[in-house]
């Protein structure tokens, strides 16, 4: 059943550092057991909000891109006999490379609320700045490959839209687990974290992960920064709703997923 959260309190924009962390603030915390990707964030926020697939489809339609219609659904997923949710995404393959201007035009033409548009645009600007710095070119000259593909546009826009839907004032993320290894991308085989991710992780607390390979994707790193996430331990909060989300990658010794909680700032319980 779809649940809408529209509590009457001052809603701070994510880019405003969420205003003051007062007792009225609504907090989302994510504890990234094995890292974060766009689809893990999408599944976690959708599950946290109790969205059904009809509501998720309606939010996707706001993007006004025919190729994205009916492409995503939330599905039950279990790892080591622990139930959670994941995203099943079915998109047409495309070879189109997009510039930052192309993607900002798509976001601007969407029917998303303005604050969701601003956050999504901020995420892609951060990506373009990071990619540009890595390749020694201006952000406007970056040709997005994986990052500009439909799935990253979908993940970025829907995560920003769901954050708005959940009416959250603050996002708190645990330290991001990082591993050694390699990932295959448009530029060939590169070490992880990928160079753009490495740039986006500046100022972000990280910790070791026992597996190998990519644990934090460029989309996730940019979204955390665009949502102005705080990084640290569990915040002082009264938990209202929880969720577990899983990705599709399999690590031999760890579940690939994240824990989520939504609640109100402070310790006072009102049960």
PDB file of C-alpha atoms in Angstrom:
ATOM      1  CA  UNK A   1       0.000   0.000   0.000  1.00  0.00           C
ATOM      2  CA  UNK A   2       1.315   3.415  -0.904  1.00  0.00           C
ATOM      3  CA  UNK A   3       2.104   5.650   2.018  1.00  0.00           C
ATOM      4  CA  UNK A   4       2.469   9.410   1.673  1.00  0.00           C
ATOM      5  CA  UNK A   5       4.306  11.442   4.275  1.00  0.00           C
ATOM      6  CA  UNK A   6       3.272  15.075   4.396  1.00  0.00           C
ATOM      7  CA  UNK A   7       3.733  16.024   8.055  1.00  0.00           C
ATOM      8  CA  UNK A   8       3.356  19.719   8.767  1.00  0.00           C
ATOM      9  CA  UNK A   9       6.796  20.998   9.658  1.00  0.00           C
ATOM     10  CA  UNK A  10       9.434  23.196   8.088  1.00  0.00           C
ATOM     11  CA  UNK A  11      10.963  21.251   5.214  1.00  0.00           C
ATOM     12  CA  UNK A  12      14.538  22.294   4.599  1.00  0.00           C
ATOM     13  CA  UNK A  13      16.087  21.876   1.168  1.00  0.00           C
ATOM     14  CA  UNK A  14      18.779  19.181   1.082  1.00  0.00           C
ATOM     15  CA  UNK A  15      21.265  21.714  -0.277  1.00  0.00           C
ATOM     16  CA  UNK A  16      20.702  23.985   2.718  1.00  0.00           C
ATOM     17  CA  UNK A  17      22.428  21.451   5.018  1.00  0.00           C
ATOM     18  CA  UNK A  18      18.947  20.628   6.265  1.00  0.00           C
ATOM     19  CA  UNK A  19      18.665  23.696   8.437  1.00  0.00           C
ATOM     20  CA  UNK A  20      18.945  23.071  12.153  1.00  0.00           C
ATOM     21  CA  UNK A  21      18.928  19.501  13.451  1.00  0.00           C
ATOM     22  CA  UNK A  22      15.988  20.263  15.733  1.00  0.00           C
ATOM     23  CA  UNK A  23      13.523  17.986  17.486  1.00  0.00           C
ATOM     24  CA  UNK A  24      11.009  18.373  14.647  1.00  0.00           C
ATOM     25  CA  UNK A  25      13.448  17.155  12.002  1.00  0.00           C
ATOM     26  CA  UNK A  26      12.715  13.980  10.080  1.00  0.00           C
ATOM     27  CA  UNK A  27      15.852  11.900   9.561  1.00  0.00           C
ATOM     28  CA  UNK A  28      16.706   9.119   7.147  1.00  0.00           C
ATOM     29  CA  UNK A  29      19.765   7.068   7.980  1.00  0.00           C
ATOM     30  CA  UNK A  30      21.387   4.518   5.696  1.00  0.00           C
ATOM     31  CA  UNK A  31      23.967   2.041   6.935  1.00  0.00           C
ATOM     32  CA  UNK A  32      25.823   0.797   3.838  1.00  0.00           C
ATOM     33  CA  UNK A  33      26.951  -2.702   4.773  1.00  0.00           C
ATOM     34  CA  UNK A  34      28.739  -3.289   1.465  1.00  0.00           C
ATOM     35  CA  UNK A  35      28.690   0.127  -0.212  1.00  0.00           C
ATOM     36  CA  UNK A  36      26.013   1.919  -2.188  1.00  0.00           C
ATOM     37  CA  UNK A  37      24.720   2.079  -5.747  1.00  0.00           C
ATOM     38  CA  UNK A  38      21.876   3.993  -7.338  1.00  0.00           C
ATOM     39  CA  UNK A  39      19.569   0.974  -7.408  1.00  0.00           C
ATOM     40  CA  UNK A  40      20.285   0.108  -3.753  1.00  0.00           C
ATOM     41  CA  UNK A  41      19.364   3.678  -2.812  1.00  0.00           C
ATOM     42  CA  UNK A  42      16.256   3.593  -5.004  1.00  0.00           C
ATOM     43  CA  UNK A  43      15.047   0.299  -3.522  1.00  0.00           C
ATOM     44  CA  UNK A  44      15.781   1.414   0.025  1.00  0.00           C
ATOM     45  CA  UNK A  45      13.909   4.705  -0.198  1.00  0.00           C
ATOM     46  CA  UNK A  46      10.959   3.127  -2.012  1.00  0.00           C
ATOM     47  CA  UNK A  47      10.704   0.377   0.607  1.00  0.00           C
ATOM     48  CA  UNK A  48      11.118   2.891   3.424  1.00  0.00           C
ATOM     49  CA  UNK A  49       8.194   4.868   2.044  1.00  0.00           C
ATOM     50  CA  UNK A  50       6.001   1.805   1.622  1.00  0.00           C
ATOM     51  CA  UNK A  51       5.551   2.544  -2.074  1.00  0.00           C
ATOM     52  CA  UNK A  52       3.784   0.011  -4.242  1.00  0.00           C
ATOM     53  CA  UNK A  53       4.749  -0.436  -7.882  1.00  0.00           C
ATOM     54  CA  UNK A  54       1.809   1.642  -9.113  1.00  0.00           C
ATOM     55  CA  UNK A  55       3.120   4.638  -7.177  1.00  0.00           C
ATOM     56  CA  UNK A  56       6.666   3.960  -8.343  1.00  0.00           C
ATOM     57  CA  UNK A  57       5.417   3.867 -11.953  1.00  0.00           C
ATOM     58  CA  UNK A  58       3.608   7.181 -11.425  1.00  0.00           C
ATOM     59  CA  UNK A  59       6.807   8.807 -10.155  1.00  0.00           C
ATOM     60  CA  UNK A  60       8.723   7.406 -13.135  1.00  0.00           C
ATOM     61  CA  UNK A  61       6.170   8.925 -15.508  1.00  0.00           C
ATOM     62  CA  UNK A  62       7.089  12.350 -14.116  1.00  0.00           C
ATOM     63  CA  UNK A  63      10.430  12.038 -15.938  1.00  0.00           C
ATOM     64  CA  UNK A  64       8.598  12.325 -19.281  1.00  0.00           C
ATOM     65  CA  UNK A  65      10.969   9.897 -21.027  1.00  0.00           C
ATOM     66  CA  UNK A  66       9.103   7.189 -22.988  1.00  0.00           C
ATOM     67  CA  UNK A  67      12.020   4.747 -22.670  1.00  0.00           C
ATOM     68  CA  UNK A  68      11.660   4.821 -18.876  1.00  0.00           C
ATOM     69  CA  UNK A  69       7.941   4.093 -18.670  1.00  0.00           C
ATOM     70  CA  UNK A  70       7.195   0.842 -16.853  1.00  0.00           C
ATOM     71  CA  UNK A  71      10.904   0.049 -16.566  1.00  0.00           C
ATOM     72  CA  UNK A  72      11.300  -0.310 -12.800  1.00  0.00           C
ATOM     73  CA  UNK A  73       9.594  -2.264 -10.088  1.00  0.00           C
ATOM     74  CA  UNK A  74      10.312  -3.005  -6.471  1.00  0.00           C
ATOM     75  CA  UNK A  75      10.590  -6.728  -5.767  1.00  0.00           C
ATOM     76  CA  UNK A  76      11.112  -8.872  -2.664  1.00  0.00           C
ATOM     77  CA  UNK A  77      14.676 -10.112  -2.437  1.00  0.00           C
ATOM     78  CA  UNK A  78      16.370 -12.330   0.133  1.00  0.00           C
ATOM     79  CA  UNK A  79      20.053 -12.746   0.954  1.00  0.00           C
ATOM     80  CA  UNK A  80      21.179 -15.376   3.469  1.00  0.00           C
ATOM     81  CA  UNK A  81      17.491 -15.921   4.288  1.00  0.00           C
ATOM     82  CA  UNK A  82      17.053 -12.270   5.317  1.00  0.00           C
ATOM     83  CA  UNK A  83      14.194 -10.600   3.473  1.00  0.00           C
ATOM     84  CA  UNK A  84      14.492  -7.184   1.887  1.00  0.00           C
ATOM     85  CA  UNK A  85      13.778  -5.426  -1.379  1.00  0.00           C
ATOM     86  CA  UNK A  86      15.601  -4.821  -4.609  1.00  0.00           C
ATOM     87  CA  UNK A  87      14.884  -3.034  -7.868  1.00  0.00           C
ATOM     88  CA  UNK A  88      14.213  -4.865 -11.099  1.00  0.00           C
ATOM     89  CA  UNK A  89      15.075  -2.468 -13.928  1.00  0.00           C
ATOM     90  CA  UNK A  90      14.461  -3.308 -17.581  1.00  0.00           C
ATOM     91  CA  UNK A  91      15.775  -0.654 -19.985  1.00  0.00           C
ATOM     92  CA  UNK A  92      16.559  -0.584 -23.702  1.00  0.00           C
ATOM     93  CA  UNK A  93      20.262  -0.537 -24.510  1.00  0.00           C
ATOM     94  CA  UNK A  94      21.456   2.766 -25.910  1.00  0.00           C
ATOM     95  CA  UNK A  95      24.725   4.033 -27.306  1.00  0.00           C
ATOM     96  CA  UNK A  96      23.899   7.709 -27.005  1.00  0.00           C
ATOM     97  CA  UNK A  97      26.442   9.878 -25.194  1.00  0.00           C
ATOM     98  CA  UNK A  98      24.981  12.861 -23.392  1.00  0.00           C
ATOM     99  CA  UNK A  99      26.532  16.107 -22.219  1.00  0.00           C
ATOM    100  CA  UNK A 100      25.715  17.773 -18.929  1.00  0.00           C
ATOM    101  CA  UNK A 101      23.480  20.203 -20.817  1.00  0.00           C
ATOM    102  CA  UNK A 102      21.532  17.307 -22.359  1.00  0.00           C
ATOM    103  CA  UNK A 103      20.872  15.748 -18.971  1.00  0.00           C
ATOM    104  CA  UNK A 104      19.955  19.054 -17.320  1.00  0.00           C
ATOM    105  CA  UNK A 105      17.441  19.617 -20.132  1.00  0.00           C
ATOM    106  CA  UNK A 106      15.848  16.217 -19.405  1.00  0.00           C
ATOM    107  CA  UNK A 107      15.622  17.034 -15.692  1.00  0.00           C
ATOM    108  CA  UNK A 108      14.211  20.503 -16.321  1.00  0.00           C
ATOM    109  CA  UNK A 109      11.567  19.126 -18.706  1.00  0.00           C
ATOM    110  CA  UNK A 110      10.395  16.580 -16.127  1.00  0.00           C
ATOM    111  CA  UNK A 111       7.304  17.005 -13.976  1.00  0.00           C
ATOM    112  CA  UNK A 112       9.172  16.421 -10.723  1.00  0.00           C
ATOM    113  CA  UNK A 113       8.830  18.965  -7.900  1.00  0.00           C
ATOM    114  CA  UNK A 114      11.339  21.794  -8.153  1.00  0.00           C
ATOM    115  CA  UNK A 115      13.400  20.683  -5.166  1.00  0.00           C
ATOM    116  CA  UNK A 116      13.772  17.190  -6.601  1.00  0.00           C
ATOM    117  CA  UNK A 117      14.830  18.717  -9.937  1.00  0.00           C
ATOM    118  CA  UNK A 118      17.410  20.911  -8.212  1.00  0.00           C
ATOM    119  CA  UNK A 119      18.893  17.987  -6.281  1.00  0.00           C
ATOM    120  CA  UNK A 120      19.074  15.751  -9.366  1.00  0.00           C
ATOM    121  CA  UNK A 121      20.706  18.539 -11.360  1.00  0.00           C
ATOM    122  CA  UNK A 122      23.195  19.079  -8.534  1.00  0.00           C
ATOM    123  CA  UNK A 123      24.094  15.372  -8.578  1.00  0.00           C
ATOM    124  CA  UNK A 124      24.876  15.433 -12.296  1.00  0.00           C
ATOM    125  CA  UNK A 125      26.846  18.678 -11.977  1.00  0.00           C
ATOM    126  CA  UNK A 126      28.964  17.028  -9.281  1.00  0.00           C
ATOM    127  CA  UNK A 127      29.510  14.035 -11.564  1.00  0.00           C
ATOM    128  CA  UNK A 128      30.491  16.274 -14.464  1.00  0.00           C
ATOM    129  CA  UNK A 129      32.921  18.212 -12.273  1.00  0.00           C
ATOM    130  CA  UNK A 130      34.514  14.992 -11.024  1.00  0.00           C
ATOM    131  CA  UNK A 131      34.758  13.438 -14.494  1.00  0.00           C
ATOM    132  CA  UNK A 132      36.084  16.694 -15.918  1.00  0.00           C
ATOM    133  CA  UNK A 133      38.760  16.924 -13.240  1.00  0.00           C
ATOM    134  CA  UNK A 134      39.825  13.320 -13.918  1.00  0.00           C
ATOM    135  CA  UNK A 135      40.105  13.857 -17.682  1.00  0.00           C
ATOM    136  CA  UNK A 136      41.398  17.438 -17.584  1.00  0.00           C
ATOM    137  CA  UNK A 137      38.408  18.973 -19.381  1.00  0.00           C
ATOM    138  CA  UNK A 138      35.607  21.372 -18.495  1.00  0.00           C
ATOM    139  CA  UNK A 139      32.498  19.819 -16.897  1.00  0.00           C
ATOM    140  CA  UNK A 140      30.451  21.009 -19.871  1.00  0.00           C
ATOM    141  CA  UNK A 141      32.645  18.963 -22.216  1.00  0.00           C
ATOM    142  CA  UNK A 142      32.205  15.669 -20.402  1.00  0.00           C
ATOM    143  CA  UNK A 143      30.481  13.016 -22.512  1.00  0.00           C
ATOM    144  CA  UNK A 144      28.618  10.757 -20.114  1.00  0.00           C
ATOM    145  CA  UNK A 145      28.848   7.057 -20.897  1.00  0.00           C
ATOM    146  CA  UNK A 146      27.708   4.773 -18.060  1.00  0.00           C
ATOM    147  CA  UNK A 147      26.760   7.753 -15.920  1.00  0.00           C
ATOM    148  CA  UNK A 148      24.685   9.306 -18.693  1.00  0.00           C
ATOM    149  CA  UNK A 149      22.875   6.086 -19.525  1.00  0.00           C
ATOM    150  CA  UNK A 150      19.172   5.770 -18.924  1.00  0.00           C
ATOM    151  CA  UNK A 151      19.589   3.730 -15.762  1.00  0.00           C
ATOM    152  CA  UNK A 152      21.655   6.423 -14.040  1.00  0.00           C
ATOM    153  CA  UNK A 153      19.196   9.129 -15.074  1.00  0.00           C
ATOM    154  CA  UNK A 154      16.442   6.911 -13.683  1.00  0.00           C
ATOM    155  CA  UNK A 155      18.271   6.168 -10.419  1.00  0.00           C
ATOM    156  CA  UNK A 156      19.352   9.757  -9.827  1.00  0.00           C
ATOM    157  CA  UNK A 157      15.984  11.354 -10.542  1.00  0.00           C
ATOM    158  CA  UNK A 158      13.921   8.788  -8.651  1.00  0.00           C
ATOM    159  CA  UNK A 159      16.184   8.853  -5.584  1.00  0.00           C
ATOM    160  CA  UNK A 160      15.852  12.641  -5.444  1.00  0.00           C
ATOM    161  CA  UNK A 161      12.098  12.362  -5.998  1.00  0.00           C
ATOM    162  CA  UNK A 162      11.711   9.727  -3.267  1.00  0.00           C
ATOM    163  CA  UNK A 163      13.729  11.798  -0.804  1.00  0.00           C
ATOM    164  CA  UNK A 164      11.220  14.579  -1.454  1.00  0.00           C
ATOM    165  CA  UNK A 165       8.314  12.126  -1.163  1.00  0.00           C
ATOM    166  CA  UNK A 166       9.542  11.023   2.257  1.00  0.00           C
ATOM    167  CA  UNK A 167       9.659  14.642   3.418  1.00  0.00           C
ATOM    168  CA  UNK A 168      13.060  14.157   5.027  1.00  0.00           C
ATOM    169  CA  UNK A 169      15.132  16.987   6.457  1.00  0.00           C
ATOM    170  CA  UNK A 170      18.402  15.156   6.913  1.00  0.00           C
ATOM    171  CA  UNK A 171      20.252  12.141   5.523  1.00  0.00           C
ATOM    172  CA  UNK A 172      22.843  10.411   7.701  1.00  0.00           C
ATOM    173  CA  UNK A 173      25.073   7.795   6.081  1.00  0.00           C
ATOM    174  CA  UNK A 174      27.499   5.411   7.729  1.00  0.00           C
ATOM    175  CA  UNK A 175      31.132   5.293   6.561  1.00  0.00           C
ATOM    176  CA  UNK A 176      31.343   3.965   3.008  1.00  0.00           C
ATOM    177  CA  UNK A 177      32.997   0.531   2.693  1.00  0.00           C
ATOM    178  CA  UNK A 178      35.734   0.440   0.042  1.00  0.00           C
ATOM    179  CA  UNK A 179      37.567  -2.521  -1.479  1.00  0.00           C
ATOM    180  CA  UNK A 180      40.456  -3.046  -3.840  1.00  0.00           C
ATOM    181  CA  UNK A 181      40.038  -4.552  -7.287  1.00  0.00           C
ATOM    182  CA  UNK A 182      38.987  -3.452 -10.752  1.00  0.00           C
ATOM    183  CA  UNK A 183      35.920  -2.433 -12.708  1.00  0.00           C
ATOM    184  CA  UNK A 184      35.291  -2.461 -16.460  1.00  0.00           C
ATOM    185  CA  UNK A 185      34.070   0.850 -17.873  1.00  0.00           C
ATOM    186  CA  UNK A 186      34.017   2.824 -21.127  1.00  0.00           C
ATOM    187  CA  UNK A 187      37.694   3.676 -20.638  1.00  0.00           C
ATOM    188  CA  UNK A 188      38.772   0.071 -20.096  1.00  0.00           C
ATOM    189  CA  UNK A 189      39.723  -1.797 -16.923  1.00  0.00           C
ATOM    190  CA  UNK A 190      40.452   0.580 -14.071  1.00  0.00           C
ATOM    191  CA  UNK A 191      41.207   0.253 -10.375  1.00  0.00           C
ATOM    192  CA  UNK A 192      38.506   0.920  -7.823  1.00  0.00           C
ATOM    193  CA  UNK A 193      37.350   3.228  -6.482  1.00  0.00           C
ATOM    194  CA  UNK A 194      36.994   4.620 -10.002  1.00  0.00           C
ATOM    195  CA  UNK A 195      38.784   7.980 -10.434  1.00  0.00           C
ATOM    196  CA  UNK A 196      35.563  10.028 -10.471  1.00  0.00           C
ATOM    197  CA  UNK A 197      34.330   8.241  -7.348  1.00  0.00           C
ATOM    198  CA  UNK A 198      37.674   8.902  -5.687  1.00  0.00           C
ATOM    199  CA  UNK A 199      37.203  12.640  -6.327  1.00  0.00           C
ATOM    200  CA  UNK A 200      33.643  12.554  -5.005  1.00  0.00           C
ATOM    201  CA  UNK A 201      34.798  10.767  -1.844  1.00  0.00           C
ATOM    202  CA  UNK A 202      36.989  13.674  -0.754  1.00  0.00           C
ATOM    203  CA  UNK A 203      35.853  14.660   2.737  1.00  0.00           C
ATOM    204  CA  UNK A 204      33.814  11.450   3.139  1.00  0.00           C
ATOM    205  CA  UNK A 205      34.527   8.886   5.899  1.00  0.00           C
ATOM    206  CA  UNK A 206      35.305   5.417   4.527  1.00  0.00           C
ATOM    207  CA  UNK A 207      36.168   2.009   5.945  1.00  0.00           C
ATOM    208  CA  UNK A 208      37.615  -1.261   4.666  1.00  0.00           C
ATOM    209  CA  UNK A 209      35.487  -3.910   2.977  1.00  0.00           C
ATOM    210  CA  UNK A 210      36.691  -7.510   2.818  1.00  0.00           C
ATOM    211  CA  UNK A 211      35.438  -8.197  -0.708  1.00  0.00           C
ATOM    212  CA  UNK A 212      36.907  -7.057  -4.016  1.00  0.00           C
ATOM    213  CA  UNK A 213      35.563  -4.817  -6.733  1.00  0.00           C
ATOM    214  CA  UNK A 214      33.399  -1.724  -6.945  1.00  0.00           C
ATOM    215  CA  UNK A 215      31.400  -1.013  -3.794  1.00  0.00           C
ATOM    216  CA  UNK A 216      30.466   2.652  -4.326  1.00  0.00           C
ATOM    217  CA  UNK A 217      29.238   3.736  -7.747  1.00  0.00           C
ATOM    218  CA  UNK A 218      29.604   7.242  -9.206  1.00  0.00           C
ATOM    219  CA  UNK A 219      25.824   7.679  -9.113  1.00  0.00           C
ATOM    220  CA  UNK A 220      25.630   6.859  -5.405  1.00  0.00           C
ATOM    221  CA  UNK A 221      28.591   9.053  -4.475  1.00  0.00           C
ATOM    222  CA  UNK A 222      27.141  12.029  -6.347  1.00  0.00           C
ATOM    223  CA  UNK A 223      23.678  11.484  -4.837  1.00  0.00           C
ATOM    224  CA  UNK A 224      25.049  11.436  -1.290  1.00  0.00           C
ATOM    225  CA  UNK A 225      26.808  14.732  -1.897  1.00  0.00           C
ATOM    226  CA  UNK A 226      23.840  16.289  -3.723  1.00  0.00           C
ATOM    227  CA  UNK A 227      21.554  15.327  -0.824  1.00  0.00           C
ATOM    228  CA  UNK A 228      24.132  16.905   1.501  1.00  0.00           C
ATOM    229  CA  UNK A 229      24.431  13.737   3.559  1.00  0.00           C
ATOM    230  CA  UNK A 230      26.088  13.792   6.931  1.00  0.00           C
ATOM    231  CA  UNK A 231      28.435  10.877   7.545  1.00  0.00           C
ATOM    232  CA  UNK A 232      28.762   9.211  10.906  1.00  0.00           C
ATOM    233  CA  UNK A 233      27.200   6.820  13.415  1.00  0.00           C
ATOM    234  CA  UNK A 234      23.507   6.276  13.982  1.00  0.00           C
ATOM    235  CA  UNK A 235      21.849   9.604  14.770  1.00  0.00           C
ATOM    236  CA  UNK A 236      19.823  10.188  17.926  1.00  0.00           C
ATOM    237  CA  UNK A 237      16.343   9.493  16.629  1.00  0.00           C
ATOM    238  CA  UNK A 238      13.058   7.754  17.324  1.00  0.00           C
ATOM    239  CA  UNK A 239      12.748   5.131  14.583  1.00  0.00           C
ATOM    240  CA  UNK A 240       9.402   5.006  12.768  1.00  0.00           C
ATOM    241  CA  UNK A 241      10.077   2.781   9.753  1.00  0.00           C
ATOM    242  CA  UNK A 242      12.903   0.498   8.641  1.00  0.00           C
ATOM    243  CA  UNK A 243      13.882  -1.287   5.431  1.00  0.00           C
ATOM    244  CA  UNK A 244      16.626  -3.445   3.941  1.00  0.00           C
ATOM    245  CA  UNK A 245      17.607  -3.046   0.301  1.00  0.00           C
ATOM    246  CA  UNK A 246      19.812  -5.275  -1.822  1.00  0.00           C
ATOM    247  CA  UNK A 247      21.753  -4.799  -5.034  1.00  0.00           C
ATOM    248  CA  UNK A 248      22.365  -7.392  -7.735  1.00  0.00           C
ATOM    249  CA  UNK A 249      26.116  -7.892  -7.329  1.00  0.00           C
ATOM    250  CA  UNK A 250      27.153 -10.908  -5.248  1.00  0.00           C
ATOM    251  CA  UNK A 251      30.036 -10.661  -2.769  1.00  0.00           C
ATOM    252  CA  UNK A 252      31.186 -14.064  -1.434  1.00  0.00           C
ATOM    253  CA  UNK A 253      31.451 -13.054   2.219  1.00  0.00           C
ATOM    254  CA  UNK A 254      28.966 -10.199   2.685  1.00  0.00           C
ATOM    255  CA  UNK A 255      25.374  -9.364   1.748  1.00  0.00           C
ATOM    256  CA  UNK A 256      25.301  -6.659  -0.903  1.00  0.00           C
ATOM    257  CA  UNK A 257      22.856  -4.236   0.608  1.00  0.00           C
ATOM    258  CA  UNK A 258      22.076  -1.478   3.075  1.00  0.00           C
ATOM    259  CA  UNK A 259      19.965  -0.916   6.175  1.00  0.00           C
ATOM    260  CA  UNK A 260      17.566   2.047   6.266  1.00  0.00           C
ATOM    261  CA  UNK A 261      15.619   3.810   9.002  1.00  0.00           C
ATOM    262  CA  UNK A 262      13.277   6.796   8.992  1.00  0.00           C
ATOM    263  CA  UNK A 263      12.467   8.634  12.187  1.00  0.00           C
ATOM    264  CA  UNK A 264      12.278  11.828  14.184  1.00  0.00           C
ATOM    265  CA  UNK A 265      15.276  13.555  15.713  1.00  0.00           C
ATOM    266  CA  UNK A 266      15.765  13.062  19.451  1.00  0.00           C
ATOM    267  CA  UNK A 267      15.263  10.290  21.976  1.00  0.00           C
ATOM    268  CA  UNK A 268      11.716  10.923  23.127  1.00  0.00           C
ATOM    269  CA  UNK A 269       9.505   8.064  22.039  1.00  0.00           C
ATOM    270  CA  UNK A 270       5.814   8.658  21.433  1.00  0.00           C
ATOM    271  CA  UNK A 271       4.471   5.113  21.151  1.00  0.00           C
TER     272      UNK A 271
END
